[in-house]
PDB file of C-alpha atoms in Angstrom:
ATOM      1  CA  ALA M   1       0.000   0.000   0.000  1.00 69.00           C
ATOM      2  CA  GLN M   2       1.100   3.514  -0.696  1.00 81.00           C
ATOM      3  CA  THR M   3       1.868   5.832   2.186  1.00 92.00           C
ATOM      4  CA  VAL M   4       2.575   9.551   2.290  1.00 96.00           C
ATOM      5  CA  THR M   5       4.492  11.083   5.197  1.00 96.00           C
ATOM      6  CA  GLN M   6       4.698  14.721   6.183  1.00 97.00           C
ATOM      7  CA  SER M   7       7.064  14.995   9.113  1.00 96.00           C
ATOM      8  CA  GLN M   8       6.396  18.646   9.909  1.00 96.00           C
ATOM      9  CA  PRO M   9       3.055  19.141  11.685  1.00 96.00           C
ATOM     10  CA  GLU M  10       3.594  22.906  11.801  1.00 97.00           C
ATOM     11  CA  MET M  11       5.839  25.417  10.098  1.00 98.00           C
ATOM     12  CA  SER M  12       6.176  29.162  10.379  1.00 98.00           C
ATOM     13  CA  VAL M  13       7.568  31.677   7.908  1.00 98.00           C
ATOM     14  CA  GLN M  14       7.871  35.427   7.847  1.00 98.00           C
ATOM     15  CA  GLU M  15       6.137  37.356   5.137  1.00 97.00           C
ATOM     16  CA  ALA M  16       8.283  37.647   1.988  1.00 97.00           C
ATOM     17  CA  GLU M  17      10.559  34.828   3.106  1.00 98.00           C
ATOM     18  CA  THR M  18      10.890  31.314   1.672  1.00 98.00           C
ATOM     19  CA  VAL M  19       9.742  28.104   3.299  1.00 98.00           C
ATOM     20  CA  THR M  20      10.043  24.456   2.325  1.00 98.00           C
ATOM     21  CA  LEU M  21       7.539  21.790   3.307  1.00 98.00           C
ATOM     22  CA  SER M  22       8.705  18.181   3.305  1.00 98.00           C
ATOM     23  CA  CYS M  23       6.969  15.105   1.976  1.00 98.00           C
ATOM     24  CA  THR M  24       8.106  11.535   1.454  1.00 98.00           C
ATOM     25  CA  TYR M  25       6.125   8.664   0.038  1.00 97.00           C
ATOM     26  CA  ASP M  26       6.382   4.959  -0.407  1.00 95.00           C
ATOM     27  CA  THR M  27       5.242   3.077  -3.481  1.00 92.00           C
ATOM     28  CA  SER M  28       6.203   0.171  -5.675  1.00 90.00           C
ATOM     29  CA  GLU M  29       4.716   1.851  -8.741  1.00 88.00           C
ATOM     30  CA  SER M  30       6.922   3.496 -11.332  1.00 87.00           C
ATOM     31  CA  ASP M  31       4.343   5.809 -12.853  1.00 89.00           C
ATOM     32  CA  TYR M  32       2.288   8.080 -10.657  1.00 92.00           C
ATOM     33  CA  TYR M  33       1.356  11.643  -9.805  1.00 93.00           C
ATOM     34  CA  LEU M  34       2.234  13.764  -6.816  1.00 95.00           C
ATOM     35  CA  PHE M  35       0.291  16.790  -5.619  1.00 95.00           C
ATOM     36  CA  TRP M  36       0.341  19.533  -3.072  1.00 97.00           C
ATOM     37  CA  TYR M  37      -3.061  20.750  -1.910  1.00 96.00           C
ATOM     38  CA  LYS M  38      -3.787  23.792   0.227  1.00 96.00           C
ATOM     39  CA  GLN M  39      -6.674  23.854   2.677  1.00 95.00           C
ATOM     40  CA  PRO M  40      -7.316  27.322   4.134  1.00 93.00           C
ATOM     41  CA  PRO M  41      -9.648  27.877   7.100  1.00 89.00           C
ATOM     42  CA  SER M  42     -12.567  27.823   4.677  1.00 86.00           C
ATOM     43  CA  ARG M  43     -11.755  24.093   4.322  1.00 88.00           C
ATOM     44  CA  GLN M  44     -11.833  24.135   0.518  1.00 89.00           C
ATOM     45  CA  MET M  45      -9.170  21.913  -1.040  1.00 93.00           C
ATOM     46  CA  ILE M  46      -7.130  23.886  -3.561  1.00 93.00           C
ATOM     47  CA  LEU M  47      -4.628  22.276  -5.895  1.00 93.00           C
ATOM     48  CA  VAL M  48      -1.308  24.082  -5.594  1.00 96.00           C
ATOM     49  CA  ILE M  49       0.945  22.076  -7.861  1.00 95.00           C
ATOM     50  CA  ARG M  50       1.187  18.717  -9.575  1.00 94.00           C
ATOM     51  CA  GLN M  51       4.158  16.580 -10.636  1.00 95.00           C
ATOM     52  CA  GLU M  52       4.158  13.623 -13.006  1.00 93.00           C
ATOM     53  CA  ALA M  53       6.654  10.985 -11.952  1.00 93.00           C
ATOM     54  CA  TYR M  54       7.992  10.339 -15.442  1.00 91.00           C
ATOM     55  CA  LYS M  55       8.982  13.984 -15.808  1.00 90.00           C
ATOM     56  CA  GLN M  56      12.373  14.779 -14.349  1.00 87.00           C
ATOM     57  CA  GLN M  57      11.844  18.516 -14.478  1.00 93.00           C
ATOM     58  CA  ASN M  58      10.488  19.968 -11.267  1.00 96.00           C
ATOM     59  CA  ALA M  59       7.057  21.574 -11.567  1.00 95.00           C
ATOM     60  CA  THR M  60       6.653  25.285 -10.855  1.00 96.00           C
ATOM     61  CA  GLU M  61       3.600  27.496 -10.470  1.00 95.00           C
ATOM     62  CA  ASN M  62       4.491  31.127  -9.866  1.00 96.00           C
ATOM     63  CA  ARG M  63       5.827  31.314  -6.287  1.00 97.00           C
ATOM     64  CA  PHE M  64       5.407  27.577  -5.739  1.00 98.00           C
ATOM     65  CA  SER M  65       7.930  24.996  -6.850  1.00 98.00           C
ATOM     66  CA  VAL M  66       8.769  21.436  -5.966  1.00 98.00           C
ATOM     67  CA  ASN M  67      11.934  19.433  -5.490  1.00 97.00           C
ATOM     68  CA  PHE M  68      11.063  15.975  -6.795  1.00 97.00           C
ATOM     69  CA  GLN M  69      13.614  13.298  -6.004  1.00 96.00           C
ATOM     70  CA  LYS M  70      12.199  10.078  -7.428  1.00 95.00           C
ATOM     71  CA  ALA M  71      14.921   7.747  -6.201  1.00 94.00           C
ATOM     72  CA  ALA M  72      14.629   9.115  -2.690  1.00 96.00           C
ATOM     73  CA  LYS M  73      10.817   9.238  -2.957  1.00 96.00           C
ATOM     74  CA  SER M  74      10.837  12.799  -1.783  1.00 97.00           C
ATOM     75  CA  PHE M  75       8.578  15.633  -2.929  1.00 97.00           C
ATOM     76  CA  SER M  76       9.078  18.929  -1.110  1.00 98.00           C
ATOM     77  CA  LEU M  77       7.207  22.175  -1.736  1.00 98.00           C
ATOM     78  CA  LYS M  78       8.993  25.515  -1.747  1.00 98.00           C
ATOM     79  CA  ILE M  79       6.987  28.691  -1.287  1.00 98.00           C
ATOM     80  CA  SER M  80       8.875  31.833  -2.226  1.00 98.00           C
ATOM     81  CA  ASP M  81       7.986  35.376  -1.203  1.00 98.00           C
ATOM     82  CA  SER M  82       5.467  34.078   1.313  1.00 98.00           C
ATOM     83  CA  GLN M  83       2.229  36.004   1.664  1.00 97.00           C
ATOM     84  CA  LEU M  84      -0.320  36.139   4.476  1.00 97.00           C
ATOM     85  CA  GLY M  85      -2.773  34.359   2.205  1.00 96.00           C
ATOM     86  CA  ASP M  86      -0.465  31.348   2.063  1.00 97.00           C
ATOM     87  CA  ALA M  87      -1.345  30.484   5.653  1.00 97.00           C
ATOM     88  CA  ALA M  88      -3.194  27.189   5.501  1.00 97.00           C
ATOM     89  CA  MET M  89      -2.929  23.457   5.950  1.00 97.00           C
ATOM     90  CA  TYR M  90      -0.860  21.876   3.177  1.00 98.00           C
ATOM     91  CA  PHE M  91      -1.361  18.267   2.167  1.00 97.00           C
ATOM     92  CA  CYS M  92       0.973  16.217   0.045  1.00 97.00           C
ATOM     93  CA  ALA M  93      -0.829  13.557  -1.992  1.00 96.00           C
ATOM     94  CA  TYR M  94       0.023  10.613  -4.213  1.00 94.00           C
ATOM     95  CA  ARG M  95      -1.991   8.938  -6.933  1.00 92.00           C
ATOM     96  CA  PRO M  96      -0.997   6.037  -9.202  1.00 88.00           C
ATOM     97  CA  ARG M  97      -1.531   6.501 -12.908  1.00 83.00           C
ATOM     98  CA  GLY M  98      -3.761   3.432 -13.207  1.00 72.00           C
ATOM     99  CA  ALA M  99      -7.451   3.437 -14.014  1.00 63.00           C
ATOM    100  CA  GLY M 100     -10.664   2.965 -12.126  1.00 59.00           C
ATOM    101  CA  THR M 101     -11.006   2.673  -8.390  1.00 56.00           C
ATOM    102  CA  ALA M 102      -7.321   1.793  -8.013  1.00 62.00           C
ATOM    103  CA  SER M 103      -6.371   5.285  -9.037  1.00 77.00           C
ATOM    104  CA  LYS M 104      -7.178   7.152  -5.852  1.00 85.00           C
ATOM    105  CA  LEU M 105      -5.452   9.875  -3.906  1.00 91.00           C
ATOM    106  CA  THR M 106      -3.546   9.079  -0.737  1.00 92.00           C
ATOM    107  CA  PHE M 107      -2.993  12.110   1.471  1.00 95.00           C
ATOM    108  CA  GLY M 108      -0.302  12.869   3.994  1.00 95.00           C
ATOM    109  CA  THR M 109      -1.159  14.074   7.480  1.00 94.00           C
ATOM    110  CA  GLY M 110      -0.650  17.706   6.593  1.00 96.00           C
ATOM    111  CA  THR M 111       1.560  20.620   7.588  1.00 97.00           C
ATOM    112  CA  ARG M 112       0.028  23.735   9.076  1.00 97.00           C
ATOM    113  CA  LEU M 113       1.803  26.812   7.735  1.00 98.00           C
ATOM    114  CA  GLN M 114       1.715  30.073   9.643  1.00 98.00           C
ATOM    115  CA  VAL M 115       2.811  33.289   7.987  1.00 98.00           C
ATOM    116  CA  THR M 116       3.921  36.067  10.302  1.00 97.00           C
ATOM    117  CA  LEU M 117       4.500  39.757   9.696  1.00 93.00           C
TER     118      LEU M 117
ATOM    119  CA  GLY J   1     -12.199  25.778 -14.297  1.00 62.00           C
ATOM    120  CA  ALA J   2     -14.164  22.753 -13.249  1.00 68.00           C
ATOM    121  CA  VAL J   3     -16.549  23.325 -10.372  1.00 88.00           C
ATOM    122  CA  VAL J   4     -17.896  20.849  -7.875  1.00 93.00           C
ATOM    123  CA  SER J   5     -20.833  21.994  -5.792  1.00 93.00           C
ATOM    124  CA  GLN J   6     -21.522  20.330  -2.459  1.00 96.00           C
ATOM    125  CA  HIS J   7     -24.708  20.896  -0.487  1.00 96.00           C
ATOM    126  CA  PRO J   8     -25.461  21.566   2.268  1.00 97.00           C
ATOM    127  CA  SER J   9     -22.367  23.287   3.620  1.00 95.00           C
ATOM    128  CA  ARG J  10     -23.472  22.722   7.191  1.00 96.00           C
ATOM    129  CA  VAL J  11     -26.087  20.582   8.840  1.00 97.00           C
ATOM    130  CA  ILE J  12     -27.022  20.145  12.473  1.00 97.00           C
ATOM    131  CA  CYS J  13     -29.515  17.454  13.368  1.00 95.00           C
ATOM    132  CA  LYS J  14     -30.667  15.159  16.114  1.00 96.00           C
ATOM    133  CA  SER J  15     -29.294  11.707  16.755  1.00 96.00           C
ATOM    134  CA  GLY J  16     -31.128   9.055  14.751  1.00 96.00           C
ATOM    135  CA  THR J  17     -31.785  11.308  11.773  1.00 95.00           C
ATOM    136  CA  SER J  18     -30.643  10.359   8.279  1.00 97.00           C
ATOM    137  CA  VAL J  19     -28.740  13.076   6.446  1.00 97.00           C
ATOM    138  CA  LYS J  20     -28.208  13.365   2.705  1.00 97.00           C
ATOM    139  CA  ILE J  21     -25.294  15.287   1.199  1.00 97.00           C
ATOM    140  CA  GLU J  22     -25.251  16.119  -2.488  1.00 97.00           C
ATOM    141  CA  CYS J  23     -22.238  16.518  -4.732  1.00 95.00           C
ATOM    142  CA  ARG J  24     -22.683  17.955  -8.206  1.00 94.00           C
ATOM    143  CA  SER J  25     -20.217  18.550 -11.008  1.00 90.00           C
ATOM    144  CA  LEU J  26     -21.439  21.761 -12.607  1.00 90.00           C
ATOM    145  CA  ASP J  27     -19.557  21.953 -15.870  1.00 84.00           C
ATOM    146  CA  PHE J  28     -18.232  18.497 -16.568  1.00 83.00           C
ATOM    147  CA  GLN J  29     -19.358  14.891 -16.443  1.00 85.00           C
ATOM    148  CA  ALA J  30     -17.955  13.157 -13.407  1.00 85.00           C
ATOM    149  CA  THR J  31     -17.504   9.509 -14.234  1.00 84.00           C
ATOM    150  CA  THR J  32     -15.845   8.923 -10.880  1.00 88.00           C
ATOM    151  CA  MET J  33     -16.659  10.539  -7.552  1.00 92.00           C
ATOM    152  CA  PHE J  34     -14.954  10.193  -4.206  1.00 94.00           C
ATOM    153  CA  TRP J  35     -16.196  10.773  -0.689  1.00 96.00           C
ATOM    154  CA  TYR J  36     -13.813  11.748   2.090  1.00 97.00           C
ATOM    155  CA  ARG J  37     -14.158  12.271   5.789  1.00 97.00           C
ATOM    156  CA  GLN J  38     -11.955  14.685   7.709  1.00 94.00           C
ATOM    157  CA  PHE J  39     -11.707  14.885  11.491  1.00 90.00           C
ATOM    158  CA  PRO J  40     -10.478  18.122  13.093  1.00 87.00           C
ATOM    159  CA  LYS J  41      -6.813  18.795  12.416  1.00 85.00           C
ATOM    160  CA  GLN J  42      -6.457  15.530  10.535  1.00 89.00           C
ATOM    161  CA  SER J  43      -6.038  14.477   6.953  1.00 92.00           C
ATOM    162  CA  LEU J  44      -8.685  13.429   4.469  1.00 94.00           C
ATOM    163  CA  MET J  45      -9.645   9.791   4.718  1.00 94.00           C
ATOM    164  CA  LEU J  46     -11.196   8.205   1.655  1.00 94.00           C
ATOM    165  CA  MET J  47     -14.504   6.565   2.459  1.00 96.00           C
ATOM    166  CA  ALA J  48     -15.589   5.291  -0.925  1.00 94.00           C
ATOM    167  CA  THR J  49     -15.203   5.615  -4.660  1.00 92.00           C
ATOM    168  CA  SER J  50     -18.167   5.537  -6.970  1.00 88.00           C
ATOM    169  CA  ASN J  51     -18.436   5.198 -10.707  1.00 84.00           C
ATOM    170  CA  GLU J  52     -21.586   6.369 -12.437  1.00 81.00           C
ATOM    171  CA  GLY J  53     -24.158   3.628 -12.736  1.00 80.00           C
ATOM    172  CA  SER J  54     -22.386   1.084 -10.566  1.00 82.00           C
ATOM    173  CA  LYS J  55     -22.079   0.289  -6.883  1.00 86.00           C
ATOM    174  CA  ALA J  56     -19.614   2.234  -4.789  1.00 91.00           C
ATOM    175  CA  THR J  57     -16.348   0.692  -3.657  1.00 92.00           C
ATOM    176  CA  TYR J  58     -15.920   1.253   0.064  1.00 95.00           C
ATOM    177  CA  GLU J  59     -12.628   1.496   1.897  1.00 94.00           C
ATOM    178  CA  GLN J  60     -11.853  -0.973   4.628  1.00 93.00           C
ATOM    179  CA  GLY J  61     -13.615  -0.156   7.849  1.00 94.00           C
ATOM    180  CA  VAL J  62     -16.329   2.006   6.268  1.00 95.00           C
ATOM    181  CA  GLU J  63     -19.816   0.647   6.853  1.00 94.00           C
ATOM    182  CA  LYS J  64     -21.659   0.572   3.548  1.00 93.00           C
ATOM    183  CA  ASP J  65     -25.030   0.291   5.268  1.00 95.00           C
ATOM    184  CA  LYS J  66     -24.236   3.342   7.344  1.00 96.00           C
ATOM    185  CA  PHE J  67     -22.910   5.508   4.539  1.00 97.00           C
ATOM    186  CA  LEU J  68     -25.078   5.001   1.468  1.00 96.00           C
ATOM    187  CA  ILE J  69     -23.636   6.318  -1.754  1.00 94.00           C
ATOM    188  CA  ASN J  70     -25.600   6.791  -4.939  1.00 91.00           C
ATOM    189  CA  HIS J  71     -24.059   7.918  -8.221  1.00 88.00           C
ATOM    190  CA  ALA J  72     -27.033   7.710 -10.539  1.00 82.00           C
ATOM    191  CA  SER J  73     -25.963  10.337 -13.055  1.00 88.00           C
ATOM    192  CA  LEU J  74     -22.769  11.791 -14.446  1.00 87.00           C
ATOM    193  CA  THR J  75     -23.258  15.019 -12.536  1.00 90.00           C
ATOM    194  CA  LEU J  76     -24.642  13.939  -9.175  1.00 93.00           C
ATOM    195  CA  SER J  77     -23.550  11.720  -6.327  1.00 93.00           C
ATOM    196  CA  THR J  78     -25.168  11.578  -2.913  1.00 95.00           C
ATOM    197  CA  LEU J  79     -23.926  10.396   0.451  1.00 97.00           C
ATOM    198  CA  THR J  80     -26.585   9.483   2.994  1.00 97.00           C
ATOM    199  CA  VAL J  81     -25.540   9.041   6.596  1.00 97.00           C
ATOM    200  CA  THR J  82     -28.232   6.750   7.951  1.00 96.00           C
ATOM    201  CA  SER J  83     -29.399   6.951  11.561  1.00 96.00           C
ATOM    202  CA  ALA J  84     -26.637   9.395  12.362  1.00 95.00           C
ATOM    203  CA  HIS J  85     -25.097   9.480  15.829  1.00 95.00           C
ATOM    204  CA  PRO J  86     -22.731  11.964  17.484  1.00 96.00           C
ATOM    205  CA  GLU J  87     -19.697   9.910  16.439  1.00 95.00           C
ATOM    206  CA  ASP J  88     -20.657  10.537  12.802  1.00 96.00           C
ATOM    207  CA  SER J  89     -20.076  14.257  13.314  1.00 96.00           C
ATOM    208  CA  SER J  90     -17.307  15.255  10.956  1.00 96.00           C
ATOM    209  CA  PHE J  91     -16.397  17.219   7.853  1.00 96.00           C
ATOM    210  CA  TYR J  92     -17.329  15.381   4.665  1.00 97.00           C
ATOM    211  CA  ILE J  93     -15.790  16.321   1.319  1.00 97.00           C
ATOM    212  CA  CYS J  94     -16.673  15.056  -2.122  1.00 96.00           C
ATOM    213  CA  SER J  95     -14.460  15.071  -5.153  1.00 95.00           C
ATOM    214  CA  ALA J  96     -15.183  14.445  -8.814  1.00 92.00           C
ATOM    215  CA  ARG J  97     -13.091  13.326 -11.728  1.00 87.00           C
ATOM    216  CA  LEU J  98     -13.798  13.107 -15.428  1.00 78.00           C
ATOM    217  CA  GLY J  99     -13.166   9.611 -16.654  1.00 65.00           C
ATOM    218  CA  PHE J 100     -11.702   6.488 -15.107  1.00 60.00           C
ATOM    219  CA  SER J 101      -8.086   7.253 -15.839  1.00 61.00           C
ATOM    220  CA  GLY J 102      -5.798   8.431 -13.114  1.00 59.00           C
ATOM    221  CA  ASN J 103      -4.382  11.199 -15.274  1.00 68.00           C
ATOM    222  CA  GLN J 104      -7.587  13.199 -15.088  1.00 74.00           C
ATOM    223  CA  PRO J 105      -7.622  16.021 -12.526  1.00 80.00           C
ATOM    224  CA  GLN J 106      -9.721  15.658  -9.406  1.00 87.00           C
ATOM    225  CA  HIS J 107     -11.896  18.577  -8.289  1.00 90.00           C
ATOM    226  CA  PHE J 108     -13.130  19.048  -4.738  1.00 94.00           C
ATOM    227  CA  GLY J 109     -16.344  20.390  -3.305  1.00 94.00           C
ATOM    228  CA  ASP J 110     -16.312  22.863  -0.435  1.00 93.00           C
ATOM    229  CA  GLY J 111     -17.285  20.230   2.110  1.00 95.00           C
ATOM    230  CA  THR J 112     -20.159  19.654   4.513  1.00 97.00           C
ATOM    231  CA  ARG J 113     -19.832  20.057   8.250  1.00 96.00           C
ATOM    232  CA  LEU J 114     -22.127  17.544   9.903  1.00 97.00           C
ATOM    233  CA  SER J 115     -22.954  17.955  13.576  1.00 97.00           C
ATOM    234  CA  ILE J 116     -25.125  15.370  15.299  1.00 96.00           C
ATOM    235  CA  LEU J 117     -26.581  16.383  18.644  1.00 94.00           C
TER     236      LEU J 117
END
């Protein structure tokens, strides 16, 4: 079974600074997707960034980028120029490429990010 | 972008009541829908996966007679919590995906906070 581990329950960053959230996963699959989701106090799940395992290039979305290390099964999220609106719970998630009910998301336990002035 | 509408956003009811939560994909056909449960300060736990027109696949430990899932059309899935009790109080989130393939994006509803008195 796949597992996703986020070892940092809480992180804090000052506004305009950079923070990195850690995520490791375990799988025997070779083709899969990795995601970072943001859940603000409103509880809505918002997709931040997505990485396809067969792509070596790290995904980037504006101030958000990932460091994907496939051999190490590591998938960290870097937030640059942090803003107050970045404060939220961040979940790392894994999904195999397969079809049907086998292709389901597995979430990590989450990291709560605080952004201070 | 794709929108998933979940209703109601909050429900408070007495113990023993059955509660129905609706999940609609507004601008795409959701072949596959997922239902999650989230306890306070915890991650999302997948309850079941449903494909349109077929029976839902429940995760281990989830009582199918307790949590009835219906996915009768490509735009609507419902979760009914039957004879709800205080321990069923939680945040429930639905998610919808176009197609069976794992490479399709998954879109989340805003969640339903269920409180059983």
